[in-house]
mmCIF file of C-alpha atoms in Angstrom:
data_model
loop_
_atom_site.group_PDB
_atom_site.id
_atom_site.type_symbol
_atom_site.label_atom_id
_atom_site.label_comp_id
_atom_site.label_asym_id
_atom_site.label_seq_id
_atom_site.Cartn_x
_atom_site.Cartn_y
_atom_site.Cartn_z
ATOM 1 C CA MET Y 69 0.000 0.000 0.000
ATOM 2 C CA THR Y 70 1.128 3.556 -0.738
ATOM 3 C CA ARG Y 71 2.412 5.365 2.355
ATOM 4 C CA ILE Y 72 1.972 9.108 2.769
ATOM 5 C CA PHE Y 73 3.289 11.552 5.342
ATOM 6 C CA SER Y 74 2.324 15.144 6.019
ATOM 7 C CA GLY Y 75 2.419 17.508 8.944
ATOM 8 C CA VAL Y 76 1.267 20.789 10.378
ATOM 9 C CA LYS Y 77 3.467 23.209 12.309
ATOM 10 C CA PRO Y 78 2.038 24.622 15.585
ATOM 11 C CA THR Y 79 3.159 28.195 15.029
ATOM 12 C CA GLY Y 80 -0.349 29.641 14.887
ATOM 13 C CA HIS Y 81 -4.033 28.779 14.830
ATOM 14 C CA LEU Y 82 -5.038 26.623 11.866
ATOM 15 C CA THR Y 83 -6.661 28.558 9.048
ATOM 16 C CA LEU Y 84 -9.120 28.058 6.232
ATOM 17 C CA GLY Y 85 -6.057 27.798 3.997
ATOM 18 C CA ASN Y 86 -4.699 24.882 6.015
ATOM 19 C CA TYR Y 87 -8.067 23.154 5.844
ATOM 20 C CA LEU Y 88 -8.824 23.636 2.138
ATOM 21 C CA GLY Y 89 -5.236 23.194 1.048
ATOM 22 C CA ALA Y 90 -4.428 20.088 3.048
ATOM 23 C CA VAL Y 91 -6.425 18.870 6.043
ATOM 24 C CA ARG Y 92 -9.736 18.227 4.295
ATOM 25 C CA ARG Y 93 -8.018 16.128 1.656
ATOM 26 C CA TRP Y 94 -6.218 14.182 4.374
ATOM 27 C CA ALA Y 95 -9.578 13.311 5.932
ATOM 28 C CA GLU Y 96 -11.663 12.762 2.805
ATOM 29 C CA VAL Y 97 -9.128 11.098 0.526
ATOM 30 C CA ASP Y 98 -5.668 10.291 1.818
ATOM 31 C CA GLN Y 99 -6.461 8.297 4.961
ATOM 32 C CA HIS Y 100 -8.768 6.055 2.918
ATOM 33 C CA ARG Y 101 -6.438 5.311 0.013
ATOM 34 C CA ALA Y 102 -3.085 4.865 1.718
ATOM 35 C CA GLU Y 103 -1.209 4.087 4.905
ATOM 36 C CA ALA Y 104 -1.210 7.664 6.157
ATOM 37 C CA LEU Y 105 0.757 9.403 8.897
ATOM 38 C CA PHE Y 106 -0.149 12.938 9.989
ATOM 39 C CA CYS Y 107 2.163 14.738 12.358
ATOM 40 C CA ILE Y 108 2.138 17.873 14.498
ATOM 41 C CA VAL Y 109 5.705 18.954 13.707
ATOM 42 C CA ASP Y 110 6.421 20.808 16.930
ATOM 43 C CA LEU Y 111 10.217 20.702 16.577
ATOM 44 C CA HIS Y 112 9.862 22.963 13.539
ATOM 45 C CA ALA Y 113 8.129 25.557 15.701
ATOM 46 C CA LEU Y 114 11.392 26.085 17.605
ATOM 47 C CA THR Y 115 13.263 27.561 14.635
ATOM 48 C CA VAL Y 116 12.019 31.066 15.500
ATOM 49 C CA ASP Y 117 11.472 33.016 18.685
ATOM 50 C CA HIS Y 118 8.540 31.394 20.489
ATOM 51 C CA ASP Y 119 6.674 31.108 23.756
ATOM 52 C CA PRO Y 120 6.997 27.527 25.120
ATOM 53 C CA GLY Y 121 3.533 27.493 26.639
ATOM 54 C CA ARG Y 122 1.977 28.714 23.400
ATOM 55 C CA VAL Y 123 3.709 25.993 21.379
ATOM 56 C CA ARG Y 124 2.254 23.351 23.713
ATOM 57 C CA ARG Y 125 -1.233 24.894 23.526
ATOM 58 C CA LEU Y 126 -1.143 25.151 19.753
ATOM 59 C CA SER Y 127 0.135 21.583 19.474
ATOM 60 C CA ARG Y 128 -2.843 20.299 21.458
ATOM 61 C CA GLN Y 129 -5.216 22.489 19.499
ATOM 62 C CA ALA Y 130 -3.807 21.326 16.172
ATOM 63 C CA ALA Y 131 -4.186 17.680 17.163
ATOM 64 C CA THR Y 132 -7.772 18.254 18.270
ATOM 65 C CA LEU Y 133 -8.620 20.111 15.062
ATOM 66 C CA LEU Y 134 -7.149 17.348 12.909
ATOM 67 C CA LEU Y 135 -9.409 14.866 14.659
ATOM 68 C CA ALA Y 136 -12.367 17.258 14.439
ATOM 69 C CA SER Y 137 -11.731 17.559 10.714
ATOM 70 C CA GLY Y 138 -12.257 13.841 10.260
ATOM 71 C CA LEU Y 139 -8.927 12.120 10.734
ATOM 72 C CA ASP Y 140 -9.758 8.687 12.118
ATOM 73 C CA PRO Y 141 -7.122 6.965 14.290
ATOM 74 C CA GLU Y 142 -8.533 3.639 13.072
ATOM 75 C CA LEU Y 143 -7.547 4.611 9.535
ATOM 76 C CA CYS Y 144 -4.418 6.750 9.983
ATOM 77 C CA THR Y 145 -1.670 7.601 12.459
ATOM 78 C CA VAL Y 146 -1.840 10.985 14.198
ATOM 79 C CA PHE Y 147 1.094 11.906 16.438
ATOM 80 C CA VAL Y 148 3.456 14.615 17.665
ATOM 81 C CA GLN Y 149 6.916 14.824 16.106
ATOM 82 C CA SER Y 150 8.854 15.281 19.357
ATOM 83 C CA HIS Y 151 7.276 12.113 20.765
ATOM 84 C CA VAL Y 152 9.204 10.015 18.220
ATOM 85 C CA ASP Y 153 12.994 10.210 18.676
ATOM 86 C CA GLU Y 154 13.694 8.879 15.185
ATOM 87 C CA HIS Y 155 13.046 12.304 13.658
ATOM 88 C CA ALA Y 156 15.957 13.914 15.495
ATOM 89 C CA ARG Y 157 18.167 10.818 15.114
ATOM 90 C CA LEU Y 158 17.798 10.794 11.347
ATOM 91 C CA SER Y 159 18.026 14.554 10.961
ATOM 92 C CA TYR Y 160 21.662 14.610 12.048
ATOM 93 C CA LEU Y 161 22.611 11.853 9.598
ATOM 94 C CA LEU Y 162 21.020 13.807 6.771
ATOM 95 C CA GLU Y 163 22.880 16.953 7.853
ATOM 96 C CA CYS Y 164 25.994 14.924 7.167
ATOM 97 C CA VAL Y 165 24.750 14.364 3.601
ATOM 98 C CA ALA Y 166 23.314 17.820 2.823
ATOM 99 C CA THR Y 167 25.496 20.780 1.837
ATOM 100 C CA ASP Y 168 25.676 24.330 3.127
ATOM 101 C CA GLY Y 169 24.867 25.650 -0.337
ATOM 102 C CA GLU Y 170 21.669 23.626 -0.552
ATOM 103 C CA MET Y 171 20.464 24.989 2.750
ATOM 104 C CA ARG Y 172 21.219 28.612 1.900
ATOM 105 C CA ARG Y 173 19.329 28.347 -1.385
ATOM 106 C CA MET Y 174 16.059 27.437 0.338
ATOM 107 C CA ILE Y 175 13.559 30.220 -0.312
ATOM 108 C CA GLN Y 176 12.111 30.504 3.186
ATOM 109 C CA TYR Y 177 15.559 30.750 4.765
ATOM 110 C CA LYS Y 178 16.684 33.403 2.283
ATOM 111 C CA GLU Y 179 13.568 35.507 2.866
ATOM 112 C CA LYS Y 180 13.577 35.287 6.663
ATOM 113 C CA ALA Y 181 17.345 35.760 6.965
ATOM 114 C CA ALA Y 182 17.196 38.867 4.763
ATOM 115 C CA LEU Y 183 14.373 40.292 6.860
ATOM 116 C CA GLU Y 184 16.298 39.734 10.085
ATOM 117 C CA ARG Y 185 19.433 41.331 8.651
ATOM 118 C CA LYS Y 186 17.433 44.454 7.845
ATOM 119 C CA ARG Y 187 16.387 44.539 11.508
ATOM 120 C CA GLY Y 188 19.990 44.197 12.599
ATOM 121 C CA GLY Y 189 19.597 40.664 13.897
ATOM 122 C CA SER Y 190 20.214 37.111 12.740
ATOM 123 C CA VAL Y 191 18.208 33.903 12.500
ATOM 124 C CA ARG Y 192 18.673 30.710 14.474
ATOM 125 C CA LEU Y 193 20.861 27.966 13.023
ATOM 126 C CA SER Y 194 17.859 25.648 13.158
ATOM 127 C CA LEU Y 195 16.092 27.809 10.562
ATOM 128 C CA LEU Y 196 18.938 27.051 8.156
ATOM 129 C CA THR Y 197 18.874 23.310 8.833
ATOM 130 C CA TYR Y 198 15.163 22.674 9.347
ATOM 131 C CA PRO Y 199 14.622 21.491 5.730
ATOM 132 C CA VAL Y 200 16.865 18.563 6.646
ATOM 133 C CA LEU Y 201 14.656 17.796 9.648
ATOM 134 C CA MET Y 202 11.686 17.950 7.283
ATOM 135 C CA ALA Y 203 13.439 15.460 5.028
ATOM 136 C CA ALA Y 204 13.995 13.205 8.040
ATOM 137 C CA ASP Y 205 10.298 13.459 8.891
ATOM 138 C CA ILE Y 206 9.449 12.095 5.453
ATOM 139 C CA LEU Y 207 12.230 9.560 4.897
ATOM 140 C CA ALA Y 208 11.982 7.894 8.308
ATOM 141 C CA TYR Y 209 8.633 6.412 7.311
ATOM 142 C CA GLY Y 210 9.452 5.226 3.811
ATOM 143 C CA SER Y 211 6.889 7.701 2.490
ATOM 144 C CA ASP Y 212 5.873 7.374 -1.145
ATOM 145 C CA GLU Y 213 3.861 10.604 -1.279
ATOM 146 C CA VAL Y 214 3.944 13.957 0.513
ATOM 147 C CA PRO Y 215 0.804 16.105 0.068
ATOM 148 C CA VAL Y 216 2.022 19.717 0.048
ATOM 149 C CA GLY Y 217 1.106 23.205 -1.102
ATOM 150 C CA ASP Y 218 3.074 25.046 -3.752
ATOM 151 C CA ASP Y 219 5.326 26.725 -1.172
ATOM 152 C CA GLN Y 220 6.628 23.398 0.146
ATOM 153 C CA THR Y 221 7.522 21.761 -3.168
ATOM 154 C CA GLN Y 222 11.152 22.884 -2.873
ATOM 155 C CA HIS Y 223 11.483 21.020 0.421
ATOM 156 C CA VAL Y 224 10.227 17.777 -1.093
ATOM 157 C CA GLU Y 225 12.715 18.173 -3.938
ATOM 158 C CA LEU Y 226 15.501 18.529 -1.365
ATOM 159 C CA THR Y 227 14.212 15.410 0.386
ATOM 160 C CA ARG Y 228 14.385 13.491 -2.883
ATOM 161 C CA ASP Y 229 17.939 14.719 -3.531
ATOM 162 C CA LEU Y 230 19.105 13.686 -0.057
ATOM 163 C CA ALA Y 231 17.480 10.253 -0.335
ATOM 164 C CA VAL Y 232 19.107 9.591 -3.710
ATOM 165 C CA ARG Y 233 22.512 10.823 -2.510
ATOM 166 C CA PHE Y 234 22.386 8.710 0.662
ATOM 167 C CA ASN Y 235 21.333 5.632 -1.296
ATOM 168 C CA GLN Y 236 24.134 6.093 -3.817
ATOM 169 C CA ARG Y 237 26.841 6.617 -1.196
ATOM 170 C CA TYR Y 238 25.838 4.143 1.483
ATOM 171 C CA GLY Y 239 23.497 1.626 -0.119
ATOM 172 C CA HIS Y 240 19.778 1.654 -0.739
ATOM 173 C CA THR Y 241 18.090 2.767 2.480
ATOM 174 C CA PHE Y 242 15.328 5.260 1.681
ATOM 175 C CA VAL Y 243 12.258 5.377 -0.511
ATOM 176 C CA VAL Y 244 12.448 8.428 -2.799
ATOM 177 C CA PRO Y 245 9.124 10.265 -2.257
ATOM 178 C CA ARG Y 246 7.130 12.520 -4.563
ATOM 179 C CA ALA Y 247 5.067 15.633 -3.858
ATOM 180 C CA THR Y 248 1.324 15.604 -4.541
ATOM 181 C CA ARG Y 249 -1.038 18.594 -4.653
ATOM 182 C CA PRO Y 250 -4.824 18.971 -4.367
ATOM 183 C CA GLU Y 251 -6.480 20.120 -7.568
ATOM 184 C CA VAL Y 252 -8.284 23.173 -6.141
ATOM 185 C CA ALA Y 253 -7.279 25.718 -3.489
ATOM 186 C CA ALA Y 254 -3.802 24.343 -2.950
ATOM 187 C CA ARG Y 255 -2.860 27.827 -1.828
ATOM 188 C CA VAL Y 256 -5.552 30.031 -0.300
ATOM 189 C CA MET Y 257 -4.465 33.653 -0.199
ATOM 190 C CA ASN Y 258 -4.798 36.356 2.441
ATOM 191 C CA LEU Y 259 -8.122 38.174 2.037
ATOM 192 C CA GLN Y 260 -6.486 41.583 2.502
ATOM 193 C CA GLU Y 261 -3.267 40.804 0.621
ATOM 194 C CA PRO Y 262 -4.323 38.360 -2.111
ATOM 195 C CA THR Y 263 -0.798 38.004 -3.452
ATOM 196 C CA SER Y 264 0.324 36.501 -0.106
ATOM 197 C CA LYS Y 265 -0.594 33.119 1.327
ATOM 198 C CA MET Y 266 -3.143 32.918 4.140
ATOM 199 C CA GLY Y 267 -0.644 31.838 6.799
ATOM 200 C CA LYS Y 268 -1.374 30.688 10.331
ATOM 201 C CA SER Y 269 1.733 32.518 11.565
ATOM 202 C CA ASP Y 270 0.287 35.872 10.496
ATOM 203 C CA ASP Y 271 -0.829 38.364 13.090
ATOM 204 C CA VAL Y 272 -4.515 38.185 13.883
ATOM 205 C CA GLY Y 273 -6.213 40.341 11.279
ATOM 206 C CA PRO Y 274 -9.031 40.660 8.779
ATOM 207 C CA GLY Y 275 -7.183 38.769 6.046
ATOM 208 C CA VAL Y 276 -7.034 35.395 7.789
ATOM 209 C CA VAL Y 277 -9.985 33.096 8.482
ATOM 210 C CA TYR Y 278 -9.216 30.729 11.351
ATOM 211 C CA LEU Y 279 -10.959 27.379 11.732
ATOM 212 C CA LEU Y 280 -12.312 28.413 15.122
ATOM 213 C CA ASP Y 281 -13.533 31.860 14.072
ATOM 214 C CA GLU Y 282 -17.156 32.570 14.990
ATOM 215 C CA PRO Y 283 -19.559 32.688 11.989
ATOM 216 C CA GLU Y 284 -19.967 36.462 12.378
ATOM 217 C CA ALA Y 285 -16.202 36.944 12.207
ATOM 218 C CA VAL Y 286 -15.953 34.740 9.109
ATOM 219 C CA GLN Y 287 -18.671 36.712 7.350
ATOM 220 C CA LYS Y 288 -17.131 40.053 8.250
ATOM 221 C CA LYS Y 289 -13.668 39.056 7.014
ATOM 222 C CA ILE Y 290 -14.920 37.732 3.689
ATOM 223 C CA MET Y 291 -17.308 40.624 3.049
ATOM 224 C CA ARG Y 292 -14.377 43.001 3.590
ATOM 225 C CA ALA Y 293 -12.008 41.029 1.353
ATOM 226 C CA VAL Y 294 -9.942 43.043 -1.103
ATOM 227 C CA THR Y 295 -11.053 42.520 -4.690
ATOM 228 C CA ASP Y 296 -9.696 44.260 -7.786
ATOM 229 C CA SER Y 297 -10.258 47.289 -9.973
ATOM 230 C CA GLY Y 298 -13.247 47.023 -12.273
ATOM 231 C CA GLN Y 299 -16.594 45.371 -11.650
ATOM 232 C CA ASP Y 300 -16.531 42.188 -13.738
ATOM 233 C CA VAL Y 301 -16.156 38.904 -11.880
ATOM 234 C CA GLU Y 302 -13.387 37.078 -13.750
ATOM 235 C CA TYR Y 303 -11.088 34.231 -12.777
ATOM 236 C CA ASP Y 304 -7.551 35.393 -13.515
ATOM 237 C CA PRO Y 305 -5.124 34.727 -10.631
ATOM 238 C CA GLU Y 306 -2.418 36.897 -12.170
ATOM 239 C CA ALA Y 307 -4.410 39.965 -13.163
ATOM 240 C CA ARG Y 308 -7.314 39.642 -10.689
ATOM 241 C CA PRO Y 309 -5.850 37.978 -7.576
ATOM 242 C CA GLY Y 310 -8.481 39.232 -5.121
ATOM 243 C CA VAL Y 311 -11.604 38.013 -6.883
ATOM 244 C CA SER Y 312 -9.795 34.871 -8.072
ATOM 245 C CA ASN Y 313 -8.993 33.988 -4.461
ATOM 246 C CA LEU Y 314 -12.673 34.252 -3.521
ATOM 247 C CA LEU Y 315 -13.644 32.096 -6.505
ATOM 248 C CA GLU Y 316 -11.104 29.447 -5.532
ATOM 249 C CA ILE Y 317 -12.376 29.404 -1.952
ATOM 250 C CA LEU Y 318 -15.987 29.087 -3.100
ATOM 251 C CA ALA Y 319 -15.067 26.384 -5.607
ATOM 252 C CA ALA Y 320 -13.203 24.429 -2.932
ATOM 253 C CA CYS Y 321 -16.165 24.680 -0.540
ATOM 254 C CA GLU Y 322 -18.777 23.632 -3.090
ATOM 255 C CA GLY Y 323 -16.767 21.357 -5.348
ATOM 256 C CA GLY Y 324 -17.032 23.541 -8.450
ATOM 257 C CA ASP Y 325 -14.593 25.099 -10.893
ATOM 258 C CA PRO Y 326 -13.518 28.694 -10.161
ATOM 259 C CA GLY Y 327 -13.559 29.695 -13.816
ATOM 260 C CA THR Y 328 -17.072 28.349 -14.315
ATOM 261 C CA LEU Y 329 -18.321 29.934 -11.093
ATOM 262 C CA ALA Y 330 -17.147 33.361 -12.246
ATOM 263 C CA GLY Y 331 -19.794 33.391 -14.961
ATOM 264 C CA ALA Y 332 -22.581 33.069 -12.394
ATOM 265 C CA TYR Y 333 -21.840 36.410 -10.702
ATOM 266 C CA ALA Y 334 -22.533 39.939 -11.842
ATOM 267 C CA SER Y 335 -21.072 41.656 -8.770
ATOM 268 C CA TYR Y 336 -18.398 41.256 -6.138
ATOM 269 C CA GLY Y 337 -20.987 41.645 -3.391
ATOM 270 C CA ALA Y 338 -22.953 38.570 -4.427
ATOM 271 C CA LEU Y 339 -19.762 36.538 -4.734
ATOM 272 C CA LYS Y 340 -18.602 37.599 -1.274
ATOM 273 C CA LYS Y 341 -21.990 36.783 0.271
ATOM 274 C CA ASP Y 342 -22.100 33.272 -1.183
ATOM 275 C CA THR Y 343 -18.449 32.625 -0.309
ATOM 276 C CA ALA Y 344 -19.000 33.705 3.297
ATOM 277 C CA GLU Y 345 -22.053 31.452 3.656
ATOM 278 C CA ALA Y 346 -20.212 28.523 2.104
ATOM 279 C CA VAL Y 347 -17.236 28.907 4.461
ATOM 280 C CA VAL Y 348 -19.462 29.186 7.549
ATOM 281 C CA GLU Y 349 -21.277 25.972 6.611
ATOM 282 C CA LEU Y 350 -18.009 24.232 5.786
ATOM 283 C CA LEU Y 351 -16.543 25.028 9.203
ATOM 284 C CA ARG Y 352 -19.678 24.373 11.253
ATOM 285 C CA PRO Y 353 -19.241 20.580 11.730
ATOM 286 C CA VAL Y 354 -15.512 20.976 12.401
ATOM 287 C CA GLN Y 355 -16.179 23.514 15.144
ATOM 288 C CA GLU Y 356 -18.935 21.404 16.696
ATOM 289 C CA ARG Y 357 -16.729 18.306 16.777
ATOM 290 C CA HIS Y 358 -13.826 20.359 18.166
ATOM 291 C CA LYS Y 359 -16.025 21.511 21.046
ATOM 292 C CA GLN Y 360 -16.943 17.897 21.839
ATOM 293 C CA LEU Y 361 -13.300 16.792 21.811
ATOM 294 C CA CYS Y 362 -12.248 19.647 24.081
ATOM 295 C CA ALA Y 363 -14.797 18.427 26.630
ATOM 296 C CA ASP Y 364 -12.914 15.107 26.811
ATOM 297 C CA PRO Y 365 -9.184 15.856 26.353
ATOM 298 C CA SER Y 366 -8.233 12.309 27.346
ATOM 299 C CA TYR Y 367 -9.410 11.059 23.953
ATOM 300 C CA ALA Y 368 -6.973 13.188 21.956
ATOM 301 C CA GLU Y 369 -4.183 12.387 24.425
ATOM 302 C CA GLY Y 370 -4.794 8.678 23.894
ATOM 303 C CA VAL Y 371 -4.791 9.084 20.121
ATOM 304 C CA LEU Y 372 -1.440 10.877 20.236
ATOM 305 C CA ARG Y 373 0.064 8.305 22.574
ATOM 306 C CA ASP Y 374 -1.021 5.390 20.392
ATOM 307 C CA GLY Y 375 -0.004 7.258 17.264
ATOM 308 C CA ALA Y 376 3.514 7.866 18.550
ATOM 309 C CA ARG Y 377 3.885 4.199 19.373
ATOM 310 C CA ARG Y 378 2.834 3.148 15.861
ATOM 311 C CA ALA Y 379 5.066 5.804 14.295
ATOM 312 C CA ARG Y 380 8.086 4.576 16.244
ATOM 313 C CA GLU Y 381 7.427 1.004 15.119
ATOM 314 C CA ILE Y 382 7.445 2.131 11.489
ATOM 315 C CA ALA Y 383 10.392 4.545 11.658
ATOM 316 C CA ARG Y 384 12.871 2.736 13.883
ATOM 317 C CA PRO Y 385 13.916 -0.039 11.459
ATOM 318 C CA THR Y 386 14.608 2.474 8.681
ATOM 319 C CA VAL Y 387 16.562 4.830 10.935
ATOM 320 C CA ASP Y 388 18.533 1.949 12.459
ATOM 321 C CA SER Y 389 19.397 0.802 8.929
ATOM 322 C CA ALA Y 390 20.575 4.308 8.066
ATOM 323 C CA TYR Y 391 22.834 4.372 11.148
ATOM 324 C CA GLU Y 392 24.399 1.090 10.115
ATOM 325 C CA ALA Y 393 24.726 2.081 6.461
ATOM 326 C CA ILE Y 394 26.529 5.352 7.197
ATOM 327 C CA GLY Y 395 29.105 3.579 9.368
ATOM 328 C CA LEU Y 396 28.018 3.926 12.987
ATOM 329 C CA LEU Y 397 28.802 1.113 15.396
ATOM 330 C CA PRO Y 398 25.599 -0.521 16.673
ATOM 331 C CA PRO Y 399 25.125 -0.810 20.453
ATOM 332 C CA SER Y 400 25.954 -4.190 21.952
ATOM 333 C CA ALA Y 401 23.011 -6.474 22.619
ATOM 334 C CA GLY Y 402 23.983 -6.724 26.280
#
């Protein structure tokens, strides 16, 4: 059976973009067609300045929202990255295979490092090396597929390069994975800045719809979304990013095609109204299930505990093989 791995970083509250771009597909498609592992990648949240208590709270919330979104522990494995030592064990081996140049070419590092330099500061070393940890996350499980948005494709390509290089130097050890993308709404954009992704790490503001936003807040944010000059409703992500973002969101909610939907609207106002209603209805069952799970936190804790145990059972043989292949002396049986 095909094995897939994907994760969510607890650096902010999960957004509509996270749900439409990834989580819904995990629940509706991926966990049913493959051996699927879904991870709260909390170690990645440490690459920037952070509040420890907030990381723990967001990790719990992310796990609960994944379950509320339909991930079934009978069908897939849900766990927290730091609960499985194999991620950190393998990451160092892959650092010994990756190059400094590869790390410094990664887009997210270049952008964040440049921003910090302008402020007179510098980034943490872990921000430079975290793509290797991401590769370890994927390769430890022999993953065939990695469902990602457009902004993460570069990281999967690095993962493939490291797997091939390790296999060539030290013997076949890793499956070489491939990136997969959902057909619609792979990248939901900020409602106020439609050329930027709707990111969960953004400051709270009118451009981001969070999964736990109240219906009134959702409606207000969408009705105030930035559109474009002119009055015609057209789907053109390059020339009309604002209205195209709304069409993609509506299409993802209702299962339609954004280009076809554009022809049904004569005004931005009508499009915004229907999009807001569609998003509210989409999020309603997720929010109701989340409330139920929060009333019994022991359930999610048990899912994460069992998930970590299953993840370790899958990852340990591969990581042990990598340690042996690269030349490390195994511990004595005694």
